[in-house]
Coordinates of C-alpha atoms in Angstrom, one line a residue:
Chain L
X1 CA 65.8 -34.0 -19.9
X2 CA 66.9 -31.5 -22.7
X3 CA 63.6 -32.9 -24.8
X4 CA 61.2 -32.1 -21.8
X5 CA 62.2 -28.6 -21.7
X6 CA 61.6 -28.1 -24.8
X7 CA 58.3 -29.2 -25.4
X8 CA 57.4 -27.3 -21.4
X9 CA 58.7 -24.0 -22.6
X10 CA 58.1 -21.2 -19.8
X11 CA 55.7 -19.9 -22.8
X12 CA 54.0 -23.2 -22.8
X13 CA 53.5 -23.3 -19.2
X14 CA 52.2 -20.0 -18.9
X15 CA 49.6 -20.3 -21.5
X16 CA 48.3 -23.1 -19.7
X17 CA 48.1 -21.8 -16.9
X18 CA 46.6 -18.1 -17.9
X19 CA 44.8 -18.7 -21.2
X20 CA 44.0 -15.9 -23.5
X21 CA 40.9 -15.2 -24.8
X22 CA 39.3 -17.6 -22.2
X23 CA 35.5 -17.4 -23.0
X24 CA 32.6 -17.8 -25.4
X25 CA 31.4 -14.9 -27.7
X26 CA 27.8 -14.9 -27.5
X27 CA 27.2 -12.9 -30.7
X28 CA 29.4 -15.8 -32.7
X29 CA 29.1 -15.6 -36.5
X30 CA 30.9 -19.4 -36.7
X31 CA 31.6 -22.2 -34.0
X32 CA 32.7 -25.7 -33.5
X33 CA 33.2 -28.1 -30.9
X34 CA 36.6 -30.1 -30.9
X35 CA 37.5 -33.4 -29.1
X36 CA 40.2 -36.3 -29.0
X37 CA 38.8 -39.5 -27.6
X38 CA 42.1 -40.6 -26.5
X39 CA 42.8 -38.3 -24.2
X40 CA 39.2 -37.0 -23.5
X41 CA 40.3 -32.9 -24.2
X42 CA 37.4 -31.1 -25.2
X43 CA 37.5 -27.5 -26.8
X44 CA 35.0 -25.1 -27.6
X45 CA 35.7 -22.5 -30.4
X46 CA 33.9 -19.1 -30.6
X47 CA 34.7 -16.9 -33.7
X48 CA 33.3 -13.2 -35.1
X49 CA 34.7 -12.8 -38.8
X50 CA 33.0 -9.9 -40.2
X51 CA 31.8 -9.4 -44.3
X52 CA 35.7 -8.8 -45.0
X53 CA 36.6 -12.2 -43.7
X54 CA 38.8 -10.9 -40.9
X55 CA 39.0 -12.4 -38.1
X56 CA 37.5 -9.9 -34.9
X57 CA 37.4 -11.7 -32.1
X58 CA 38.1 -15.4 -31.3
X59 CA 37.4 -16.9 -28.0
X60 CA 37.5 -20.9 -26.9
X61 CA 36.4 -22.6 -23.5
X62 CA 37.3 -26.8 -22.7
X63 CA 39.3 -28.4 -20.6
X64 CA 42.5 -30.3 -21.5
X65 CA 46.4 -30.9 -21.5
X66 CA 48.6 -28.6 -21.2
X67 CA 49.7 -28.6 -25.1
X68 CA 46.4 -28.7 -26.3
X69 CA 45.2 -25.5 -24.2
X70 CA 48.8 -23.4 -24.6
X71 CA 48.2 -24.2 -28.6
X72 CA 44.5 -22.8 -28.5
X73 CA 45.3 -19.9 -26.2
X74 CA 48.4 -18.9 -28.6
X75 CA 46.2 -19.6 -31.7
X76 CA 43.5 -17.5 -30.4
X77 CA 46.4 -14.7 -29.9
X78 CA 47.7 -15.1 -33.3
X79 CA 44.4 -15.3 -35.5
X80 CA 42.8 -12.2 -34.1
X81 CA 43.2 -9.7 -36.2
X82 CA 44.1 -11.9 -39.2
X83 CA 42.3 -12.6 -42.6
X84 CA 41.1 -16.1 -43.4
X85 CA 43.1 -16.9 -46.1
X86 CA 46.5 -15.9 -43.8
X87 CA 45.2 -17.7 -41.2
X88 CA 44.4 -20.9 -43.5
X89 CA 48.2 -20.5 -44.4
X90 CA 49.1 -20.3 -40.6
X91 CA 47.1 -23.8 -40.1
X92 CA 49.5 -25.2 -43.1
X93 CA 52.9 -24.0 -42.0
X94 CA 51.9 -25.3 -38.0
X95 CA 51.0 -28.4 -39.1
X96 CA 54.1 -28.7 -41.4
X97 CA 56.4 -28.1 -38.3
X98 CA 54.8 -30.2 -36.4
X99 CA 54.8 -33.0 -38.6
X100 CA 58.5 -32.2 -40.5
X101 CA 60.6 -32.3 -37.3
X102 CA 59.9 -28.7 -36.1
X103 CA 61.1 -27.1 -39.3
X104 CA 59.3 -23.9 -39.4
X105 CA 58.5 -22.8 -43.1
X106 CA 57.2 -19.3 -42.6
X107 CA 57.2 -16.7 -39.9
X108 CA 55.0 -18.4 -37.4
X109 CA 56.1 -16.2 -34.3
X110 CA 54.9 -17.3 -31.1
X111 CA 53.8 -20.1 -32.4
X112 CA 57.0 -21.8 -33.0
X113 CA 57.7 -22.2 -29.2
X114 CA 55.0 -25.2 -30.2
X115 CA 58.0 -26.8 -32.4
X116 CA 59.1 -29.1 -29.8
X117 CA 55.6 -31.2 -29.9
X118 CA 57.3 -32.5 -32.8
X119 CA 59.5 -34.5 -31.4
X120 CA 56.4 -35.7 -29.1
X121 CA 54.2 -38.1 -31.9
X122 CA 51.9 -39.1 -29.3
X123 CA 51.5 -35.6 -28.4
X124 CA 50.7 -33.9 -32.0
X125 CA 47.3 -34.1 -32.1
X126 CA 47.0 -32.3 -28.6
X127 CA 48.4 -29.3 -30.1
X128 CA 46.8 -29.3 -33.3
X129 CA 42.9 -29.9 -31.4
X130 CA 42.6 -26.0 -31.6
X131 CA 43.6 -25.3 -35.2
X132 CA 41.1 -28.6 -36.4
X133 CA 38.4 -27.3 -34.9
X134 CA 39.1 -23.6 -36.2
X135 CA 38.8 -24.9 -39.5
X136 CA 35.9 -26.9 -38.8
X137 CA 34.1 -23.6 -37.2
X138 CA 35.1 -21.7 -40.6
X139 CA 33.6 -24.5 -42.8
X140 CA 30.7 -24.1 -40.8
X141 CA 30.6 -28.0 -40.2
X142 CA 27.8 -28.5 -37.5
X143 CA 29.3 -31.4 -35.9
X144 CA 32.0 -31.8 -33.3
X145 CA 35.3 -31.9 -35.0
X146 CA 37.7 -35.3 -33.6
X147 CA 41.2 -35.5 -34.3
X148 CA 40.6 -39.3 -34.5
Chain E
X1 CA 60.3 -64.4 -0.5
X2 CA 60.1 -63.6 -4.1
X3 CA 63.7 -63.7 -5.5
X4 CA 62.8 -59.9 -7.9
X5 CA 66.5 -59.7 -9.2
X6 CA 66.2 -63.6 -10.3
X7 CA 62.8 -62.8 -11.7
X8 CA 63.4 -59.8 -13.4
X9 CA 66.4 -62.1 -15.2
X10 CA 63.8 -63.6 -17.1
X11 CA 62.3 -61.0 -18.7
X12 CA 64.5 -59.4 -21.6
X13 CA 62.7 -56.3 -22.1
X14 CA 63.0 -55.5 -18.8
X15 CA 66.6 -54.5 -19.5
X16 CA 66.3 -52.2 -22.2
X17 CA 66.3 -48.1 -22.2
X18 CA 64.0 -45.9 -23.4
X19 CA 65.3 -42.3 -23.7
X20 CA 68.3 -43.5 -22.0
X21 CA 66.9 -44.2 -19.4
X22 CA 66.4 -48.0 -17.8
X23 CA 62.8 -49.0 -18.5
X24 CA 60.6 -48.6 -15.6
X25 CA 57.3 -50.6 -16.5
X26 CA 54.3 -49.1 -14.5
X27 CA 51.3 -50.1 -17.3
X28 CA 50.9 -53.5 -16.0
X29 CA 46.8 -53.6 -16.0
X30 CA 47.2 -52.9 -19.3
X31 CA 49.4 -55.5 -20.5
X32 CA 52.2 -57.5 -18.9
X33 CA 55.6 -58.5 -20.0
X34 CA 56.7 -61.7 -21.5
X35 CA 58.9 -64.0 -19.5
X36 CA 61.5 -65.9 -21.8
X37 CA 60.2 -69.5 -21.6
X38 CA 57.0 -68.2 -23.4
X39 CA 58.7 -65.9 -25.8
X40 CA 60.8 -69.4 -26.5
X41 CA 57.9 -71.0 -26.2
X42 CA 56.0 -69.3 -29.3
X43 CA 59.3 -69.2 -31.6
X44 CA 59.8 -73.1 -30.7
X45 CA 56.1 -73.9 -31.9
X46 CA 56.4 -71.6 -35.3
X47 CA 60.1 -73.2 -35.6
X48 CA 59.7 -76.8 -34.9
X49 CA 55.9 -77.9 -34.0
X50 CA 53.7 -76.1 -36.4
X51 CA 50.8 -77.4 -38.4
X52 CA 47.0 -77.0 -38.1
X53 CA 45.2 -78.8 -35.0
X54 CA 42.2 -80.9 -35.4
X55 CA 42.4 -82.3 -39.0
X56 CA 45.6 -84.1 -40.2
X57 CA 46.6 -87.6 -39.1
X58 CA 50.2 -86.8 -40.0
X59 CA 52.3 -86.4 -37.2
X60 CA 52.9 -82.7 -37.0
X61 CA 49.3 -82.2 -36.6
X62 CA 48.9 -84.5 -33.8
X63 CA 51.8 -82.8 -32.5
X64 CA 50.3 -79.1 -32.5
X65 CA 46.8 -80.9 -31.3
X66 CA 48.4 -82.5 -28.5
X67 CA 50.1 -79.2 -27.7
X68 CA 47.1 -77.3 -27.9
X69 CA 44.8 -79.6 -25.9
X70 CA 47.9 -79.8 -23.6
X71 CA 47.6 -75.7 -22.7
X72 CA 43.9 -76.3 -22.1
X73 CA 44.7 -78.9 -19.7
X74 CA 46.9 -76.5 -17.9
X75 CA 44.4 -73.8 -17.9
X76 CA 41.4 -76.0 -16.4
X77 CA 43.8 -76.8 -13.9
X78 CA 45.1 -73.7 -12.9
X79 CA 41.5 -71.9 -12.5
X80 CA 40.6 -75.2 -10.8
X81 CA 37.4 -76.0 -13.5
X82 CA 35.8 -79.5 -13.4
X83 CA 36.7 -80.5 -17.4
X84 CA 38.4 -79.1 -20.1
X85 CA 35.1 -79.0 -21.8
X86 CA 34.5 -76.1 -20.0
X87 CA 37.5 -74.0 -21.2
X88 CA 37.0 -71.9 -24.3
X89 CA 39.8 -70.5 -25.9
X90 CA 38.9 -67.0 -27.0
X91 CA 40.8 -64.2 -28.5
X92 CA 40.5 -62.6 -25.1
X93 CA 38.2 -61.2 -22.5
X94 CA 36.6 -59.2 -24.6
X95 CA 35.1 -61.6 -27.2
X96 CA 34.4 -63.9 -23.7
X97 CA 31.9 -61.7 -23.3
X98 CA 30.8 -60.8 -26.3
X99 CA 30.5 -64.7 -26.5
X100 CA 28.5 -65.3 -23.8
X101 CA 26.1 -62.0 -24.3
X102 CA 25.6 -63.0 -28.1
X103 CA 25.0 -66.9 -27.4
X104 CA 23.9 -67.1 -23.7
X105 CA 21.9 -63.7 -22.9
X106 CA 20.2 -62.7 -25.6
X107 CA 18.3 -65.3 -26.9
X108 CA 16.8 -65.8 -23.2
X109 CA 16.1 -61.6 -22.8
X110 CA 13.2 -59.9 -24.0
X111 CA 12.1 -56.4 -24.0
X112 CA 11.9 -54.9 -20.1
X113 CA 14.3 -57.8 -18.7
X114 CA 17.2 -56.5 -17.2
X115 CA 20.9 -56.9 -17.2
X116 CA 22.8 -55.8 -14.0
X117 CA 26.4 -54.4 -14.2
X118 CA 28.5 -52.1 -11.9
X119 CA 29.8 -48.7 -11.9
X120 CA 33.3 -49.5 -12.3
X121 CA 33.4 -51.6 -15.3
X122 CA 35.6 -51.6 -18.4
X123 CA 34.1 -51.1 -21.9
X124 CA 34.3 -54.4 -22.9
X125 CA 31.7 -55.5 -19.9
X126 CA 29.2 -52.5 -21.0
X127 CA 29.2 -52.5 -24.4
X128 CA 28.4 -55.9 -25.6
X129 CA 25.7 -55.8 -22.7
X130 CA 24.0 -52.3 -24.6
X131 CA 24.4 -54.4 -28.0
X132 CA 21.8 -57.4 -26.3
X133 CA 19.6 -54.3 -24.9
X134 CA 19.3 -52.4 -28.2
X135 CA 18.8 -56.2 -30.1
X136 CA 16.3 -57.4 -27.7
X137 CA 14.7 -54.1 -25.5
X138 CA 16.3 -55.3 -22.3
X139 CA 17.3 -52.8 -19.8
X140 CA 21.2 -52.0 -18.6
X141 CA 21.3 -51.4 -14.8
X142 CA 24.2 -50.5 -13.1
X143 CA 25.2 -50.6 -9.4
X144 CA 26.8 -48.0 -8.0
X145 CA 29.7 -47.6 -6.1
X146 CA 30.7 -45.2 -3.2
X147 CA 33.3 -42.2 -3.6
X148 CA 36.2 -44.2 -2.6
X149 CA 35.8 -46.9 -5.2
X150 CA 33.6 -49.9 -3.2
X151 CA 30.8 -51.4 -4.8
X152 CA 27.0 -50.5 -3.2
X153 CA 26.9 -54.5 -2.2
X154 CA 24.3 -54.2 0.1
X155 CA 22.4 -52.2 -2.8
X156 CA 22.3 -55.4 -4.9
X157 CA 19.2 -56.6 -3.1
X158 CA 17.5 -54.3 -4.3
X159 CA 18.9 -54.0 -8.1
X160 CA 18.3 -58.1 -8.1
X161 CA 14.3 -58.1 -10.0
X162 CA 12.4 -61.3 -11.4
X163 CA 13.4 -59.3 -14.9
X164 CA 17.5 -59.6 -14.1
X165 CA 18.9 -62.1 -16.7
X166 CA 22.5 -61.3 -15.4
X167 CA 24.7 -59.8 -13.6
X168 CA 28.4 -59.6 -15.2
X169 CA 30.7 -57.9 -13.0
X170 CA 34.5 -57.4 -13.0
X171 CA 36.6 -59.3 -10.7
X172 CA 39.2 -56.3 -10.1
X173 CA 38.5 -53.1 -11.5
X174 CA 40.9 -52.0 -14.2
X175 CA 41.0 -48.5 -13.8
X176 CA 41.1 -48.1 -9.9
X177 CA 42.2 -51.6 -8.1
X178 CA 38.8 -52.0 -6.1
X179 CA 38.3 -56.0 -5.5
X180 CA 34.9 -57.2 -5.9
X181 CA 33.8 -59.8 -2.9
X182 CA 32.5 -61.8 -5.7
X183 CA 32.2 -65.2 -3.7
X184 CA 29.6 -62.7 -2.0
X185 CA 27.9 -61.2 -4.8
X186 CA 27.8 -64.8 -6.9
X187 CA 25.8 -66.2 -3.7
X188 CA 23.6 -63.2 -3.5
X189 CA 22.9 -63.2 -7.3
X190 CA 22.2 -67.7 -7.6
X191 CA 20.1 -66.9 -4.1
X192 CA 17.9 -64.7 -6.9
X193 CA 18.6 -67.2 -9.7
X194 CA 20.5 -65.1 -11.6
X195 CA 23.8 -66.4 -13.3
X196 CA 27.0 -64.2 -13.0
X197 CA 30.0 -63.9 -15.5
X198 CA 33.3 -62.2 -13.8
X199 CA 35.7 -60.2 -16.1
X200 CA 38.7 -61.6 -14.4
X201 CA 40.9 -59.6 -16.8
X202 CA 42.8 -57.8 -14.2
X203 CA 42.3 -60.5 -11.4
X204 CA 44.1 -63.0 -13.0
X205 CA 47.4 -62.6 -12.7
X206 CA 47.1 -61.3 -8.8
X207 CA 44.9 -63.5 -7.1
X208 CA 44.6 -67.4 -7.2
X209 CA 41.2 -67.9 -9.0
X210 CA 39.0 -71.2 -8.3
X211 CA 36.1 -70.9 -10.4
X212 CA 34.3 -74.2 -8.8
X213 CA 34.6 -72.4 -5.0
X214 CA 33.2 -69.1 -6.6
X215 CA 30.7 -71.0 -8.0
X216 CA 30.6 -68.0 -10.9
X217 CA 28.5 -69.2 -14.0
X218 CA 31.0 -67.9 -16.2
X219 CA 34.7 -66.3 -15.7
X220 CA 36.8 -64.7 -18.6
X221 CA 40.0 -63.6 -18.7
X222 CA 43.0 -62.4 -21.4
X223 CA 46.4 -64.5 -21.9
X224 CA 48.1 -61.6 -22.1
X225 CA 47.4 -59.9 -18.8
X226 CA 49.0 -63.1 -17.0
X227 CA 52.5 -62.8 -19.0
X228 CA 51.2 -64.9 -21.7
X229 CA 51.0 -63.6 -25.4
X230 CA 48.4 -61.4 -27.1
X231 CA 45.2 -62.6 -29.0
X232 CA 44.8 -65.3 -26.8
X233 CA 42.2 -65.7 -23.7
X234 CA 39.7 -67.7 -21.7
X235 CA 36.1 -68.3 -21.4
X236 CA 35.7 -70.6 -18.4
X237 CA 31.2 -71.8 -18.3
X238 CA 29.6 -74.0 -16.8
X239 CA 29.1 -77.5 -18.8
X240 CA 25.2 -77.6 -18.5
X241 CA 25.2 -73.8 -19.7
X242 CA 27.7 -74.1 -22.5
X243 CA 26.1 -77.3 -23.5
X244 CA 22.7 -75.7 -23.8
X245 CA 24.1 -72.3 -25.5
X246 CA 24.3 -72.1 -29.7
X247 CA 27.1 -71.6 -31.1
X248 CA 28.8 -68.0 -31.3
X249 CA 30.5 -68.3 -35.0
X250 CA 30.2 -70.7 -37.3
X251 CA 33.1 -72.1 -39.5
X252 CA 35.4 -75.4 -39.3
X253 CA 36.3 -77.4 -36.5
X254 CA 33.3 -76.0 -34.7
X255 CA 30.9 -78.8 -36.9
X256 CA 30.3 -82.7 -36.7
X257 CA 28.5 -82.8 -39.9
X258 CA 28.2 -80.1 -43.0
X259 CA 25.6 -79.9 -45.5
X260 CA 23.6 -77.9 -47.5
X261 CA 20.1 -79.1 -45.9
X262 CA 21.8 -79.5 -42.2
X263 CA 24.6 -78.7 -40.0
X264 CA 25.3 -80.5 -36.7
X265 CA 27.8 -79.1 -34.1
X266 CA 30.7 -80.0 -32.3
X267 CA 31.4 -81.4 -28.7
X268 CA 32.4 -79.2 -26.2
X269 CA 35.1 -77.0 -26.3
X270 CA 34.9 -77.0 -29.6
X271 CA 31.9 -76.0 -30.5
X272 CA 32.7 -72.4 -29.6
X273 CA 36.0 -72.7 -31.5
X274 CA 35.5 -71.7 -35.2
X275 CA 37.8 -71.5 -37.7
X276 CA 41.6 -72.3 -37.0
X277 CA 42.7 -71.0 -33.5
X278 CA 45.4 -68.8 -32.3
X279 CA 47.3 -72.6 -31.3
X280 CA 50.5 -70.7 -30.2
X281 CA 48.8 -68.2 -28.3
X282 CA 47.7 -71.0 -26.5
X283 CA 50.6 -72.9 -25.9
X284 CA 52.4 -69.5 -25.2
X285 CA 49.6 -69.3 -22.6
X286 CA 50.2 -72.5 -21.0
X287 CA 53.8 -71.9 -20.8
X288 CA 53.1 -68.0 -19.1
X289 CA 50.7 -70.3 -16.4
X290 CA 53.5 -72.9 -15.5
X291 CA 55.8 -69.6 -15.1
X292 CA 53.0 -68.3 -12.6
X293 CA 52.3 -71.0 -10.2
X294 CA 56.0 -72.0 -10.2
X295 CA 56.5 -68.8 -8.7
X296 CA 53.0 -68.7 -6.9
X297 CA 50.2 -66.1 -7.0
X298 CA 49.7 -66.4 -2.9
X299 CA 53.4 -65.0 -3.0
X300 CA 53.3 -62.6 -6.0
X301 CA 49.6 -61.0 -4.2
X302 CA 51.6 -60.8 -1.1
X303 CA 55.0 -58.8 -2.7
X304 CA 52.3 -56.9 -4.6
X305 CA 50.4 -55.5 -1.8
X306 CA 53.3 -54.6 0.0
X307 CA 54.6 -52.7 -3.8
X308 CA 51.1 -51.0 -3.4
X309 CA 51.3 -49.9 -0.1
X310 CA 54.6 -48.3 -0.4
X311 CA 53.6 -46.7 -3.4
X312 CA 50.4 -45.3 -2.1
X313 CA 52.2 -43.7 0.9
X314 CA 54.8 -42.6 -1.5
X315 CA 52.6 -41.1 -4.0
X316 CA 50.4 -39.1 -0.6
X317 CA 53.7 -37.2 -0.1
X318 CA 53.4 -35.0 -3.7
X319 CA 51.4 -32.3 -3.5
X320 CA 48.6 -31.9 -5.1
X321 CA 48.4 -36.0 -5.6
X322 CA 44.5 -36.9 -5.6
X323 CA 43.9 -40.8 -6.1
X324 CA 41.1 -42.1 -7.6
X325 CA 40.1 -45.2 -6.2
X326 CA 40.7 -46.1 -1.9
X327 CA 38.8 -48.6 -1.3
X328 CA 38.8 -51.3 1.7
X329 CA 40.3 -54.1 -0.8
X330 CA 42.7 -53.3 -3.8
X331 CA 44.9 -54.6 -6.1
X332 CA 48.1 -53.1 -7.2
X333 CA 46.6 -50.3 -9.0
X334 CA 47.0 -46.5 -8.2
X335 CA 44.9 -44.2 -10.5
X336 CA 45.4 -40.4 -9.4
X337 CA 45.3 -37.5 -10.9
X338 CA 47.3 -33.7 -9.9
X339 CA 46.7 -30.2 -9.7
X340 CA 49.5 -28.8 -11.8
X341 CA 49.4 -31.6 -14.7
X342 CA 47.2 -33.1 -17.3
X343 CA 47.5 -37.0 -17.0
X344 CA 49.0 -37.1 -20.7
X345 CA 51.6 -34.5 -19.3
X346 CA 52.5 -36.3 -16.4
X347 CA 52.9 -39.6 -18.9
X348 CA 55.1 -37.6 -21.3
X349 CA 57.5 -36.9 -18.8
X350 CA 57.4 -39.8 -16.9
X351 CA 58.2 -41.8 -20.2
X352 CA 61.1 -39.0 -20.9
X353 CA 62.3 -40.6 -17.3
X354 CA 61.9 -44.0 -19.0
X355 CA 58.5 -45.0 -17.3
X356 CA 55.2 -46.1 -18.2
X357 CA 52.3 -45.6 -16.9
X358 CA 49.2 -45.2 -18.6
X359 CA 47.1 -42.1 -19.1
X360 CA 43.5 -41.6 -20.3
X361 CA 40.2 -43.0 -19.8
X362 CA 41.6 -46.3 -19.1
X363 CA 38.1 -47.9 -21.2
X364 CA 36.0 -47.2 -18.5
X365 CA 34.7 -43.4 -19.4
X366 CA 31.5 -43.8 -17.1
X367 CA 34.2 -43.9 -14.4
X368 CA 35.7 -41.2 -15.1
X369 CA 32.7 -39.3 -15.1
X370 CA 31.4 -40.6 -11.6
X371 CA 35.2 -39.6 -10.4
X372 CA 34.6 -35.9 -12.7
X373 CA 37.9 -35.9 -14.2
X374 CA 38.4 -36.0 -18.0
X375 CA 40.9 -38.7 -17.4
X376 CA 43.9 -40.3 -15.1
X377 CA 47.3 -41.3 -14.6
X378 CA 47.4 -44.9 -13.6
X379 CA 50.5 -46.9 -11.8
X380 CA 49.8 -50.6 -12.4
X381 CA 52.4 -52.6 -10.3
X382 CA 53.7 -56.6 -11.0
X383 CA 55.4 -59.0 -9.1
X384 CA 58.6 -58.0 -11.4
X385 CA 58.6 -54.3 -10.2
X386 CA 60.6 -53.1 -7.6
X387 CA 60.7 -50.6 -4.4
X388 CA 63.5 -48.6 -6.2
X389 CA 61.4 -48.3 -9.3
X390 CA 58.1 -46.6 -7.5
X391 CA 61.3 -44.4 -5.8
X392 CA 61.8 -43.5 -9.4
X393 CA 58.4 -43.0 -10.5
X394 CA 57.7 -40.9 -7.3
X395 CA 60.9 -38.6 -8.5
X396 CA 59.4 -38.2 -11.9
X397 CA 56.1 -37.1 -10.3
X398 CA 57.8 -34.3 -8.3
X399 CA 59.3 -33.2 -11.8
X400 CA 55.9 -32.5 -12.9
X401 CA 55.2 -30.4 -9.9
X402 CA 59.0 -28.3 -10.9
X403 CA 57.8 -27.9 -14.5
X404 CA 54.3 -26.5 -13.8
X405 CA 55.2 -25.0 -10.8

């Protein structure tokens, strides 16, 4: 059961259980809705970026599995406070580990405890939900974002 | 007595590992196994018998017609229809209904008529239903069901109108095990003249089916939910209604004569049969039917049943275990859902254990929104399964509970 604790890191579990930045922003400057179909996990993203393109405060609400709500909580821990471009480059380098067996290309920090989804295909787009909807909300796209 | 360890023998893939772990097959509702003899069955059509059905008067041709018809025989026979006329091979309960809502329903509906359908059904008895209302105007109704999973029967009355042009209604709900007193409901629906098609999709490989006693208009079902391969299923209908119904798709073998100016059609069945057919699916089906009854669906129900009630009590034990789905009559389905874990967390580490069980919306999303949970876990238990294997499932489960405690 090496591979199950792995992907169910004490990190994992604890951000699914206690998620950060838990809420909506009611003064939003960008939003987006995010859902997978297949497994019916819904999240809704709240973000203030101000004229500097900073990211001040980013907030999300929805219900779903416990990868897709520890990888918004820890998303929503690492973006704040972050530009848009490093946080585009964040996206990139997740995504790469998730879909290049785990590898881990740049300094992700917390999020690599997320590495171990790789090894999970059926489980990938649970933990990248969060990080499609974040760059729907930046593209301003209107509609709800599906990783289908 | 079902002989499980003799049974089991004949199923290869029931012997395999996944994860290193001895497969532990729990997704049963949605698709069954494949015994050997049909598995042989297909590879000794492709290998020795194949040729296209209908057309040739060389000998391989009669051969694969013969075959074919042959399968047809057997289904007619084991869903106790009056001719083989009125046995449609389909690609599967889905385009059964499809079938009978495109060519049957909706050129009798018009705007304000109604079409009756239950709480608990799968997508593929909703949706083809909503295509007929938005074509034609007509209305979808659904009866309701009660919080343990029983459909509102004595509602019906009152959801039976001079506008209700059918009532399609699953025989055994996919997603939560309830069994429909069809015979009941059939009687109920013909007392308001109002035909009825059952989705016998999950029924048919758990309960013996006798389509004449039912007295059901139309009953439709999947090959591959009785053991028999994919892409191959059943419309049974009634000759007078089939007869009277257009065809669904036009193409060869479903046409007497062709010509520009005019095109005559078919006998029955193969007037609904366009185009070549899935012929091994067929045969593969017939073969996965001789399986069945050899063994005996009064017997595999009654090993079933008793899997179901062990793994109900079993499953009550877990903490935090909440089923969806108790009601008075059920097939060997448990749906649940738990306080610690997602349903897709509890699959992923139930298939790390080597088992699986389905998790999600199991097609019937309306459901899931009467129960108000995003989605489930499912159990879906066959006659192959074993006592020791819900004993390993029910381990797996307190896993769950360990990781998110």
């Amino acid at each position: 059961m090496a591979d199950l604790r792995s992907l169910y890191q004490e990190v994992i579990v604890d951000h699914t259980k206690s998620p950060r930045n838990f809420g909506v922003i009611d003064t939003a400057t960008h939003h987006a809705e995010g859902y997978n179909p297949l497994c019916g996990d819904k999240l809704s993203l709240f973000l203030k970026i101000n004229a500097e393109h900073i990211i001040e405060d980013i907030r999300f609400i929805g219900e779903g599995c416990s990868i897709s709500t520890a990888s918004a909580s820890l998303m929503t821990e690492t973006l704040k406070g972050k530009d848009l471009d490093h946080a585009t480059a964040l996206f990139h380098a997740f995504h790469h580990m998730l879909t290049h067996d785990g590898d881990c290309p740049n300094d992700l920090g917390k999020l690599a405890v997320l590495s171990g989804v790789s090894e999970f295909p059926a489980r990938i787009k649970c933990a990248t939900l969060a990080w499609h909807t974040f760059e729907a909300a930046i593209a301003n796209k209107l509609a709800a974002v599906s990783t289908e | 007595m079902l002989d499980i360890a003799k049974i089991r023998a004949d199923f290869p893939i029931l012997h395999r590992e996944i994860h290193g772990q001895p497969l532990v097959y729990l997704d049963n509702a949605a698709t069954t196994q494949k015994p050997q003899c049909v598995i042989d069955a297909l590879t000794h059509y492709y290998q020795d018998e194949n040729a296209n059905i209908h057309r040739g008067v060389h000998y391989l041709s009669m051969e694969a017609t013969r075959l074919y018809e042959h399968a047809r025989e057997k289904v007619k026979n084991f869903i106790h229809a009056a001719s083989v006329e009125e046995i449609i091979f389909v690609r599967g309960t889905t385009e059964a209904i499809n079938l009978v809502a495109q060519s049957f329903v909706r050129s009798q509906v018009t705007k304000g008529d109604e079409i009756l359908i239950t709480a608990m059904e799968h997508h593929a008895n909703i949706v083809p239903w909503q295509f007929v209302c938005e074509q034609t105007g007509a209305v979808l109704k659904v009866l309701p069901i009660d919080q343990q999973g029983n459909l509102l029967v004595e509602q019906l009355a009152a959801y039976l109108t001079p506008r209700t042009k059918i009532c399609a209604i699953t025989h055994i709900a996919n997603a939560i095990g309830t069994v429909n007193p069809i015979k009941a409901i059939i009687a109920e629906c013909h007392a308001a003249g109002v035909p009825v098609l059952i989705d016998g999709a999950q029924a048919i490989a758990h309960t013996p089916v006798d389509v004449q006693a039912l007295d059901c208009d139309f009953y439709a079902f999947s090959g591959h939910k009785l053991l028999g391969p994919t892409g191959i299923g059943v419309l049974y209908g009634k000759k007078a209604l089939l007869a009277a119904m257009p065809p669904y798709q036009g193409g060869g073998d479903m046409i007497r004569t062709v010509s520009f100016e005019k095109t005559t059609f078919n006998v029955l069945p193969h007037k609904f049969e366009a185009g070549t057919p899935n012929i091994a699916g067929a045969i593969g089906l017939g073969v996965a039917i001789d399986y069945l009854q050899c063994i005996g669906l009064t017997a595999i129900n009654a090993y079933e049943q008793q899997l179901l009630r062990y793994a109900t009590a079993s499953i009550l034990e877990i903490p935090g275990v909440r089923l969806l789905g108790t009601a008075h009559e059920k097939a060997s389905i448990l749906a649940f859902v738990m306080q610690s874990a997602h349903p897709h967390d509890i699959g992923t580490i139930l298939d790390q254990h080597g088992i699986a069980i389905r998790a999600g919306h199991h097609c019937a999303m309306p459901l899931m929104a009467f129960f108000n949970v995003p989605a489930s876990a499912r159990i879906s238990v066959s006659f192959y399964n074993t006592f020791a294997e819900i004993d390993c499932a029910m381990e797996a489960l307190s896993e769950v509970n360990k990781i998110f405690a």
